[in-house]
């Protein structure tokens, strides 16, 4: 294992901020750490015994004390009970040398390591098999992300948790090409070689509203990984590009982005923002990759350029319950409408079977994990029952959303039962979201007992994972699906329901269309008064409609020569004049109807008369010319016959 440099902080209550731009403070009242063993000469402790409640910031400044190429990692321990029986070891995966602490202090402590890049294992231990209970360990990286949050479960005295510390693109120490020009080439994210270069915290000041950054990095293998997490320090707006493909936006409007496009919002201070790109997305590749980021101002420019960025591969089957909070919501529908409550949910997302989440209701309970400035790709989840497996949900949906809170349906489950063991469920997904939710739709509770009351939802854990699942079934219209799962597709606009197709061994089954129309919302023609002219074709007039699966009727009947299609399009050529008449058009579908009115007037048109006369004149000319030609041809034919007759008579006389 590489040499370590440690800074250990003990306190009763500390919160660890994510800012990567400040270092651990110093304390003159130092003493020996209350735990061993004796560390190597290259390692030292800096305990803070008398700390008061507050914040501690751990970040990139600590890399000044690390060797070139090493990364700073903070191990944060939250020990609530039996601290003297708890311990840990940290070692590189497959390595033999490790850093071991067999007895921990109580409360919250932080240890800062300087580690060589690689995949490591944090091994949590306890002298008994009772587990860590509510205690837990966190590992925080240089870019502020929590790479690991774990607790030792009951029933074992030790458990290893893998964590990837091998940045494909390390923060703070990676060199970047940059440009502060108002509008570079449209292919700037691939044509940046001539730009100036600098390291983070060394970019020159600028008054540009938009800043452009790009660099390349290498990935040697994608085996054993599920996604590539990209991060960047953003003050207002940003657009991320990976190998020329846009993969994420922060505080930016939809549509084309140009040099003077302003961000829609800003943070209070420069903030790390992250997005994970699934390896099934197609943008990540082995060999050279290019990350490009453009930063946009909101209402003022940032003179001091705070930009930094990183790229880190996520280990396959990574538990993603970190860098966010768990939220519980309930909703009930009554005579006065739908009401609900929301609160922070710790027990259900803590990966600790010893803690139990309960709710005195079932249908309508939503369990949401909300990431903080992270957009992650979740493809698997685990439901862990309590000692009352009969109090687990029997039907639910998995949904995901971003800041707009428009939920996307990812999976539907029904008639599920738990016999006591935890169960895992997988679905196909390559899109990153900031919120994932399990919404309970039904419970089939077992018979109540003294320890398992009826009408109470009980759940030990809901765990979300990032796991690489290659799809089995493909069909042009539907998204891919895993074997045995159902691909879901939203119904057309202005309808409700779902279209679905189940993935079987022989491919997708016949799709099921369970769509129903919503009541018509909008039905309007471009104008309300129309004036047509006799014998002049009418360009098709199409109404603006917000409805699905509908037909349109009209009363009274349209003037002669005009027609109305079932979708409301008016077309044709008026054959008679008509006084101004008001028409009522009715749009109807299975869910309701709506009406609109228009007036139509058909007028006599001198132009139409002239056109008609011109047509008659042209026809007359054609007839006259035809008669002349016919008479001319007949005359020529008659002359030819007479000539032949004269020749015959001459021959006869000679004879």
XYZ file of C-alpha atoms in Angstrom:
655
model
C 0.000 0.000 0.000
C 1.267 3.478 -0.788
C 2.597 5.680 1.975
C -0.143 7.601 3.752
C -0.467 11.047 5.190
C -3.298 11.243 7.721
C -5.138 14.030 9.483
C -7.521 12.629 12.098
C -10.252 14.819 13.561
C -12.425 13.848 16.538
C -15.520 15.697 17.625
C -18.961 15.022 18.986
C -20.813 16.594 16.098
C -19.323 17.583 12.752
C -20.751 18.005 9.298
C -18.416 17.639 6.323
C -18.863 20.236 3.628
C -18.369 19.361 -0.008
C -16.276 22.380 -0.975
C -12.929 21.120 -2.299
C -11.117 24.400 -1.827
C -10.271 24.560 1.880
C -8.054 22.606 4.219
C -8.344 21.167 7.669
C -7.705 23.767 10.352
C -4.982 23.412 12.957
C -5.329 23.141 16.717
C -2.593 23.918 19.240
C -4.042 21.573 21.867
C -2.797 18.347 20.348
C -2.307 14.994 22.018
C -1.816 11.355 21.152
C -4.671 9.609 19.390
C -6.731 7.301 21.584
C -6.388 4.396 19.164
C -3.577 2.431 17.550
C -1.624 0.660 16.266
C 1.562 2.695 15.816
C 1.635 4.061 12.273
C 4.587 4.072 9.844
C 7.039 6.963 9.995
C 5.465 8.512 6.900
C 2.100 8.760 8.687
C 1.006 11.039 11.511
C -2.191 11.843 13.415
C -3.586 15.285 14.170
C -6.468 14.730 16.629
C -8.714 17.588 17.702
C -9.964 16.639 21.167
C -11.818 19.780 22.142
C -13.693 20.554 18.931
C -17.100 22.160 19.183
C -20.086 21.593 16.956
C -19.590 23.088 13.502
C -18.314 22.391 10.016
C -15.087 20.873 8.801
C -14.058 21.215 5.168
C -11.728 18.710 3.585
C -10.553 19.098 0.052
C -8.089 19.782 -2.689
C -5.714 21.918 -0.671
C -4.623 18.785 1.139
C -3.080 17.535 -2.104
C -0.258 19.986 -1.474
C 0.925 17.528 1.193
C 0.529 14.479 -1.068
C 3.077 13.108 -3.473
C 2.661 13.841 -7.160
C 0.003 11.543 -8.605
C -1.578 10.708 -5.252
C -5.175 11.559 -4.409
C -6.669 12.871 -1.178
C -9.357 10.682 0.407
C -11.234 11.482 3.615
C -12.547 8.645 5.786
C -15.369 9.934 7.997
C -16.534 7.641 10.806
C -19.858 8.116 12.602
C -19.637 5.814 15.641
C -22.716 5.853 17.851
C -22.096 2.888 20.161
C -19.509 0.282 21.235
C -16.730 2.266 19.567
C -14.010 0.277 21.333
C -15.259 -2.898 19.617
C -15.359 -1.366 16.115
C -12.448 -1.051 13.706
C -11.462 -0.882 10.061
C -8.735 -1.740 7.581
C -7.930 0.030 4.330
C -5.956 -1.703 1.602
C -5.575 -1.731 -2.139
C -7.680 -4.483 -3.644
C -5.535 -7.564 -4.132
C -2.731 -6.044 -2.069
C -1.292 -7.307 1.186
C -0.225 -4.148 3.009
C -3.040 -2.396 4.820
C -3.724 0.333 7.334
C -5.615 -1.126 10.306
C -7.337 0.502 13.269
C -8.787 -2.027 15.713
C -10.536 0.368 18.101
C -12.319 3.593 17.203
C -13.247 6.746 19.094
C -16.897 7.560 19.591
C -18.683 10.361 17.794
C -17.522 11.656 14.428
C -13.901 11.470 13.319
C -12.199 12.244 10.027
C -8.988 10.747 8.652
C -7.377 12.178 5.519
C -5.312 9.757 3.397
C -2.897 10.363 0.544
C -3.347 7.312 -1.672
C -2.014 6.107 -4.977
C -4.819 5.782 -7.555
C -6.463 2.369 -7.641
C -9.344 0.237 -6.413
C -9.344 -0.150 -2.638
C -11.251 -2.097 -0.016
C -12.513 -0.625 3.231
C -12.979 -3.515 5.654
C -15.269 -2.776 8.593
C -14.765 -4.973 11.663
C -16.209 -5.631 15.113
C -15.165 -7.997 17.855
C -18.741 -9.323 18.069
C -21.266 -10.251 15.373
C -23.811 -7.666 16.491
C -22.929 -5.283 13.654
C -22.322 -1.555 13.743
C -25.972 -0.701 14.327
C -26.541 2.939 13.392
C -22.799 3.639 13.051
C -21.373 4.076 9.567
C -18.289 4.972 7.534
C -18.001 7.375 4.597
C -15.201 7.920 2.102
C -15.116 11.344 0.462
C -13.037 12.101 -2.653
C -11.168 15.231 -3.706
C -14.035 16.465 -5.840
C -16.401 16.325 -2.877
C -18.299 13.173 -3.818
C -18.992 10.484 -1.266
C -17.512 7.392 -2.883
C -18.673 4.985 -0.178
C -21.155 4.944 2.689
C -21.289 1.652 4.558
C -22.115 -0.030 7.855
C -21.233 -3.485 9.138
C -24.395 -5.631 9.148
C -25.249 -7.929 12.017
C -24.275 -11.583 11.710
C -20.643 -11.060 10.715
C -17.492 -9.679 12.302
C -16.081 -8.089 9.148
C -17.107 -7.075 5.641
C -15.129 -5.587 2.743
C -16.519 -2.720 0.663
C -14.766 -1.925 -2.658
C -14.248 1.686 -3.688
C -12.662 3.061 -6.852
C -10.095 5.809 -6.224
C -8.643 5.680 -9.727
C -9.708 8.930 -11.378
C -9.646 8.720 -15.161
C -9.403 12.502 -14.993
C -8.184 13.675 -11.570
C -9.408 16.996 -10.178
C -7.048 19.822 -9.248
C -4.016 18.390 -11.076
C -5.314 17.939 -14.653
C -4.296 20.459 -17.293
C -7.017 22.096 -19.409
C -7.191 23.922 -22.719
C -9.331 27.039 -22.321
C -10.824 29.857 -24.374
C -12.703 32.954 -23.269
C -13.634 34.089 -26.785
C -17.328 35.000 -27.248
C -18.080 32.247 -29.767
C -15.535 29.625 -30.852
C -16.026 27.187 -33.706
C -19.133 25.019 -33.573
C -16.774 22.037 -33.242
C -14.710 23.623 -30.480
C -15.122 20.587 -28.213
C -12.953 18.630 -30.667
C -10.823 21.429 -32.160
C -9.149 22.995 -29.141
C -5.468 22.031 -29.566
C -4.360 25.617 -30.283
C -5.922 27.067 -27.125
C -3.959 28.211 -24.081
C -3.467 25.698 -21.250
C -3.577 25.991 -17.461
C -4.294 24.010 -14.310
C -7.312 24.635 -12.060
C -6.846 27.669 -9.780
C -4.346 29.083 -12.317
C -6.669 30.329 -15.059
C -6.328 34.056 -15.800
C -9.154 36.397 -14.742
C -11.761 37.177 -17.380
C -14.865 39.272 -17.950
C -16.257 36.860 -20.547
C -19.848 35.709 -20.061
C -18.923 32.290 -21.448
C -15.867 30.145 -20.772
C -14.812 27.040 -22.697
C -12.645 24.181 -21.384
C -11.502 20.883 -22.919
C -9.006 18.127 -22.206
C -8.380 14.495 -23.085
C -7.940 11.490 -20.819
C -7.482 7.764 -21.288
C -9.553 4.788 -20.182
C -7.762 1.464 -20.402
C -10.658 -0.875 -19.617
C -14.401 -0.681 -19.027
C -14.613 -4.147 -17.522
C -16.186 -4.242 -14.034
C -17.636 -0.729 -14.354
C -21.170 0.524 -14.977
C -20.849 4.252 -15.704
C -18.455 7.168 -15.996
C -19.188 9.961 -13.546
C -18.268 13.422 -14.829
C -18.005 16.382 -12.495
C -17.314 20.082 -12.918
C -17.267 23.167 -10.731
C -20.144 25.378 -11.878
C -21.136 28.844 -10.700
C -24.169 29.424 -12.945
C -24.784 27.376 -16.114
C -22.860 24.608 -17.854
C -23.044 22.175 -20.758
C -21.046 18.918 -20.600
C -19.762 17.172 -23.744
C -18.107 13.755 -23.863
C -16.348 12.947 -27.127
C -18.351 15.650 -28.878
C -21.722 14.401 -27.592
C -23.729 16.570 -25.202
C -24.450 14.569 -22.043
C -25.688 17.092 -19.465
C -26.819 20.649 -18.785
C -26.859 22.667 -15.573
C -29.134 25.728 -15.335
C -29.327 26.052 -19.119
C -32.421 26.567 -21.301
C -33.529 24.008 -23.852
C -32.587 24.426 -27.489
C -29.426 25.612 -29.184
C -26.735 27.128 -26.963
C -24.525 29.931 -28.316
C -21.932 32.216 -26.810
C -24.393 34.790 -25.465
C -26.898 32.272 -24.067
C -27.427 33.088 -20.392
C -27.910 30.538 -17.638
C -31.368 30.334 -16.081
C -30.048 30.378 -12.514
C -26.869 30.338 -10.454
C -25.483 28.848 -7.255
C -24.524 30.955 -4.262
C -20.926 29.901 -4.824
C -18.981 27.654 -7.232
C -20.392 24.155 -6.777
C -19.411 20.701 -7.956
C -22.078 19.225 -10.265
C -22.003 15.615 -11.427
C -23.576 13.418 -14.081
C -23.040 9.714 -14.699
C -22.901 8.470 -18.277
C -23.951 4.839 -18.647
C -21.467 2.631 -20.466
C -24.448 1.536 -22.584
C -24.916 5.147 -23.728
C -22.184 4.760 -26.345
C -20.334 7.989 -25.541
C -17.725 6.353 -23.270
C -14.993 4.371 -24.984
C -11.696 2.707 -24.233
C -8.640 4.679 -25.254
C -8.682 8.458 -25.555
C -11.759 10.391 -24.437
C -12.385 14.143 -24.516
C -14.326 16.016 -21.840
C -15.420 19.532 -22.791
C -17.394 21.950 -20.636
C -18.759 25.385 -21.445
C -19.709 27.670 -18.549
C -22.340 30.404 -18.929
C -23.057 33.388 -16.704
C -26.462 34.119 -15.210
C -26.713 37.822 -14.403
C -23.030 38.625 -13.996
C -19.716 37.115 -15.021
C -17.283 35.367 -12.692
C -13.968 37.205 -12.927
C -12.026 34.635 -10.869
C -12.275 31.399 -12.822
C -13.080 28.590 -10.370
C -13.365 25.819 -12.952
C -12.210 22.295 -12.176
C -13.475 18.928 -13.395
C -13.072 15.192 -12.926
C -13.974 11.809 -14.398
C -14.284 8.614 -12.364
C -15.518 5.175 -13.403
C -18.172 3.714 -11.102
C -17.690 0.113 -10.066
C -20.387 -2.203 -11.343
C -23.071 -2.938 -8.747
C -22.249 0.230 -6.790
C -24.639 1.170 -4.002
C -25.767 4.700 -4.857
C -27.242 5.812 -1.532
C -24.826 8.667 -1.024
C -24.535 12.288 -2.093
C -28.196 12.858 -1.303
C -31.043 12.372 1.161
C -33.983 10.019 1.533
C -37.500 11.437 1.557
C -40.820 9.821 2.480
C -44.109 11.159 1.162
C -47.665 10.000 1.721
C -50.806 10.939 -0.144
C -54.443 10.164 0.562
C -57.468 10.991 -1.551
C -60.708 11.998 0.124
C -63.774 14.111 -0.446
C -61.719 17.292 -0.178
C -59.073 16.161 -2.643
C -55.581 14.700 -2.312
C -53.486 15.561 0.730
C -50.062 14.396 1.807
C -47.072 14.852 4.059
C -43.317 14.674 3.482
C -40.425 13.993 5.844
C -36.781 12.906 5.811
C -36.383 9.124 5.709
C -33.220 7.845 7.351
C -33.959 4.197 8.318
C -35.155 3.025 4.920
C -32.024 4.180 3.047
C -29.281 3.428 5.598
C -28.417 -0.132 4.429
C -28.893 -1.281 8.013
C -31.284 -4.187 8.688
C -31.388 -3.216 12.358
C -33.291 0.005 11.628
C -36.921 -0.204 10.497
C -39.114 2.168 8.530
C -42.832 2.083 9.349
C -45.869 3.907 7.995
C -49.465 3.633 9.153
C -50.683 3.611 5.567
C -49.810 1.731 2.385
C -50.962 2.890 -1.040
C -49.599 6.317 -1.772
C -46.391 5.999 0.252
C -43.448 7.252 -1.787
C -39.828 6.474 -0.894
C -37.558 8.898 -2.765
C -33.791 9.199 -2.923
C -32.891 12.764 -3.938
C -29.318 13.345 -5.110
C -27.670 16.687 -4.371
C -26.257 18.153 -7.612
C -25.832 14.584 -8.883
C -27.571 12.914 -11.821
C -27.076 9.158 -11.596
C -28.047 6.087 -13.641
C -29.921 3.591 -11.441
C -30.744 0.162 -12.883
C -31.377 -2.071 -9.861
C -32.888 -1.911 -6.389
C -33.222 -4.200 -3.392
C -36.112 -4.428 -0.940
C -35.134 -5.793 2.461
C -38.004 -6.926 4.708
C -38.151 -6.750 8.477
C -39.123 -9.550 10.840
C -42.645 -8.941 9.513
C -42.344 -9.834 5.802
C -46.128 -9.828 5.530
C -46.046 -6.065 5.990
C -44.092 -5.457 2.789
C -45.712 -3.800 -0.255
C -47.185 -6.122 -2.867
C -47.349 -3.664 -5.759
C -45.378 -0.548 -6.631
C -43.913 1.529 -9.420
C -40.361 2.811 -9.869
C -40.182 6.375 -11.158
C -37.445 8.913 -11.819
C -37.367 12.669 -12.248
C -35.124 15.691 -12.505
C -35.606 19.191 -11.134
C -38.903 19.632 -12.982
C -40.396 16.781 -10.926
C -42.010 15.324 -14.041
C -41.826 11.641 -13.187
C -40.752 9.054 -15.757
C -42.084 5.547 -15.212
C -39.302 2.944 -15.229
C -40.945 -0.210 -13.882
C -44.295 -1.567 -12.665
C -44.526 -4.449 -10.200
C -47.645 -6.202 -8.924
C -48.585 -9.295 -6.922
C -45.152 -9.537 -5.287
C -44.638 -11.403 -2.017
C -41.780 -11.665 0.476
C -41.040 -14.797 2.471
C -38.375 -13.213 4.642
C -35.326 -12.791 2.400
C -34.476 -9.588 0.577
C -35.281 -9.411 -3.129
C -33.615 -7.492 -5.948
C -35.261 -6.149 -9.102
C -33.609 -4.864 -12.279
C -34.728 -2.689 -15.168
C -33.145 -1.162 -18.260
C -32.149 2.488 -17.975
C -29.377 4.619 -19.464
C -30.698 8.066 -18.531
C -29.336 9.906 -15.478
C -31.847 11.359 -13.015
C -31.556 13.319 -9.786
C -34.553 11.673 -8.070
C -35.612 8.019 -7.888
C -38.836 6.949 -6.208
C -40.586 3.734 -5.220
C -44.285 4.526 -4.965
C -46.371 1.873 -3.227
C -49.657 1.106 -4.985
C -50.935 -1.864 -2.965
C -50.259 -4.013 0.092
C -51.606 -7.467 0.861
C -50.792 -7.546 4.542
C -50.669 -10.868 6.341
C -52.852 -11.615 9.341
C -51.924 -9.279 12.163
C -50.047 -10.469 15.205
C -48.847 -8.833 18.380
C -45.483 -8.044 16.798
C -46.765 -7.379 13.273
C -49.832 -5.119 13.393
C -52.165 -4.939 10.422
C -52.352 -1.906 8.145
C -48.749 -0.911 8.786
C -46.038 -0.775 6.147
C -42.742 -2.122 7.499
C -39.495 -2.050 5.544
C -35.881 -2.443 6.651
C -34.133 -1.040 3.574
C -34.607 0.200 0.038
C -31.264 0.177 -1.782
C -30.565 1.652 -5.233
C -27.671 0.342 -7.356
C -25.848 1.213 -10.559
C -25.379 -2.047 -12.408
C -24.606 -2.697 -16.043
C -27.495 -4.650 -17.564
C -27.238 -5.296 -21.301
C -30.726 -5.375 -22.856
C -32.101 -8.605 -24.305
C -35.011 -7.375 -26.425
C -35.001 -4.612 -29.024
C -37.816 -3.111 -31.088
C -37.786 0.166 -33.041
C -40.731 1.787 -31.279
C -40.092 0.603 -27.711
C -37.044 1.101 -25.498
C -34.868 -1.995 -24.946
C -35.756 -4.349 -22.100
C -34.190 -7.036 -19.944
C -35.345 -10.627 -20.284
C -38.559 -11.097 -18.330
C -39.131 -7.358 -17.934
C -41.654 -5.118 -19.654
C -40.711 -2.161 -21.825
C -42.946 0.828 -21.175
C -43.836 3.599 -23.578
C -45.926 6.647 -22.850
C -49.207 7.006 -24.684
C -49.569 9.768 -27.290
C -50.033 13.342 -26.200
C -53.457 14.198 -24.742
C -54.060 10.622 -23.649
C -53.453 8.608 -20.524
C -52.211 5.082 -19.911
C -49.258 3.086 -21.169
C -48.116 1.029 -24.075
C -46.150 -2.031 -23.021
C -44.335 -5.011 -24.487
C -42.928 -7.900 -22.450
C -39.458 -9.215 -23.260
C -39.480 -12.997 -23.748
C -36.843 -15.488 -24.819
C -38.016 -15.168 -28.435
C -38.164 -11.366 -28.346
C -40.847 -8.855 -27.538
C -44.390 -10.130 -27.218
C -47.220 -8.329 -28.995
C -47.449 -4.803 -27.666
C -50.387 -3.893 -25.447
C -51.916 -0.490 -26.086
C -53.677 0.639 -22.916
C -54.263 4.253 -23.894
C -57.380 6.317 -23.247
C -58.071 9.828 -24.518
C -58.172 12.781 -22.184
C -60.970 15.347 -22.578
C -60.221 17.714 -25.480
C -58.325 20.781 -24.262
C -58.044 23.051 -27.275
C -59.819 23.413 -30.632
C -59.366 26.598 -32.637
C -58.998 27.665 -36.275
C -56.388 30.241 -37.391
C -59.175 32.858 -37.646
C -62.883 33.072 -36.938
C -64.132 34.728 -40.169
C -63.382 33.338 -43.618
C -64.218 34.858 -47.029
C -63.968 32.566 -50.038
C -64.572 33.311 -53.721
C -66.656 31.421 -56.157
C -64.803 28.770 -58.143
C -61.504 29.550 -56.423
C -59.846 26.578 -54.653
C -59.467 26.955 -50.894
C -56.106 26.112 -49.372
C -56.709 23.442 -46.695
C -57.483 25.115 -43.353
C -56.257 23.049 -40.404
C -57.321 23.769 -36.818
C -55.031 23.770 -33.770
C -56.097 20.779 -31.699
C -55.034 19.430 -28.318
C -56.849 16.123 -28.265
C -56.305 12.482 -29.175
C -58.433 10.002 -31.074
C -61.184 12.434 -32.049
C -63.499 13.378 -34.908
C -65.008 16.712 -35.966
C -68.531 17.507 -37.178
C -70.122 20.772 -38.385
C -73.575 22.342 -38.435
C -75.067 23.538 -40.690
C -73.575 21.946 -43.795
C -70.740 23.753 -45.543
C -71.436 25.657 -48.802
C -71.475 23.536 -51.938
C -68.012 22.483 -53.027
C -66.437 22.684 -49.563
C -65.708 19.637 -47.411
C -64.744 18.912 -43.785
C -62.433 16.015 -42.909
C -62.834 13.973 -39.722
C -59.849 15.835 -38.245
C -61.427 19.257 -38.907
C -59.579 20.280 -42.094
C -61.700 22.491 -44.411
C -60.909 22.333 -48.138
C -62.494 22.340 -51.611
C -63.707 24.844 -54.224
C -66.930 26.843 -53.620
C -69.445 26.214 -56.391
C -72.117 28.696 -55.295
C -72.150 32.056 -53.634
C -73.280 32.097 -49.997
C -74.217 34.780 -47.501
C -72.237 35.063 -44.280
C -73.176 32.039 -42.190
C -72.061 31.021 -38.697
C -70.979 27.405 -38.356
C -70.509 25.399 -35.153
C -67.788 22.778 -35.236
C -67.735 20.096 -32.559
C -64.652 18.048 -31.670
C -65.491 14.885 -29.780
C -63.637 11.861 -28.380
C -64.396 9.181 -25.825
C -63.635 11.499 -22.915
C -65.615 14.594 -23.879
C -66.179 17.299 -26.446
C -65.413 20.928 -27.182
C -66.770 23.414 -29.717
C -65.656 26.394 -31.736
C -67.437 28.693 -34.194
C -66.455 30.292 -37.487
C -68.225 32.290 -40.219
C -67.914 31.599 -43.936
C -68.872 33.898 -46.811
C -68.660 32.908 -50.499
C -68.553 35.934 -52.833
C -68.835 36.469 -56.567
C -65.421 37.132 -58.024
C -64.772 39.067 -61.269
C -61.460 37.362 -61.372
C -63.259 34.046 -61.370
C -65.526 35.311 -64.170
C -62.555 36.480 -66.177
C -60.823 33.217 -65.580
C -63.937 31.385 -66.693
C -64.291 33.585 -69.774
C -60.648 33.060 -70.498
C -61.193 29.360 -70.303
C -64.148 29.614 -72.695
C -62.090 31.781 -75.059
C -59.239 29.348 -74.940
C -61.625 26.506 -75.631
C -63.108 28.443 -78.579
C -59.678 29.155 -79.979
C -58.802 25.510 -79.659
C -62.025 24.548 -81.461
C -61.453 27.073 -84.264
C -57.865 26.007 -84.709
C -58.998 22.412 -84.749
C -61.630 23.120 -87.402
C -59.102 24.990 -89.545
C -56.626 22.163 -89.258
C -59.263 19.597 -90.103
C -60.454 21.591 -93.122
C -56.881 22.079 -94.253
C -56.170 18.390 -93.974
C -59.384 17.512 -95.783
C -58.513 19.987 -98.581
C -55.076 18.476 -99.001
C -56.565 15.025 -99.049
C -59.107 16.047 -101.701
C -56.401 17.598 -103.908
C -54.344 14.456 -103.597
C -57.260 12.284 -104.702
C -57.955 14.500 -107.712
C -54.308 14.351 -108.753
C -54.376 10.573 -108.636
C -57.576 10.472 -110.708
C -56.033 12.697 -113.430
C -53.001 10.447 -113.673
C -55.210 7.395 -114.062
C -57.196 9.101 -116.879
C -53.984 10.045 -118.717
C -52.718 6.500 -118.616
C -56.046 5.220 -119.937
C -56.001 7.602 -122.967
C -52.498 6.585 -123.988
C -53.535 2.984 -124.043
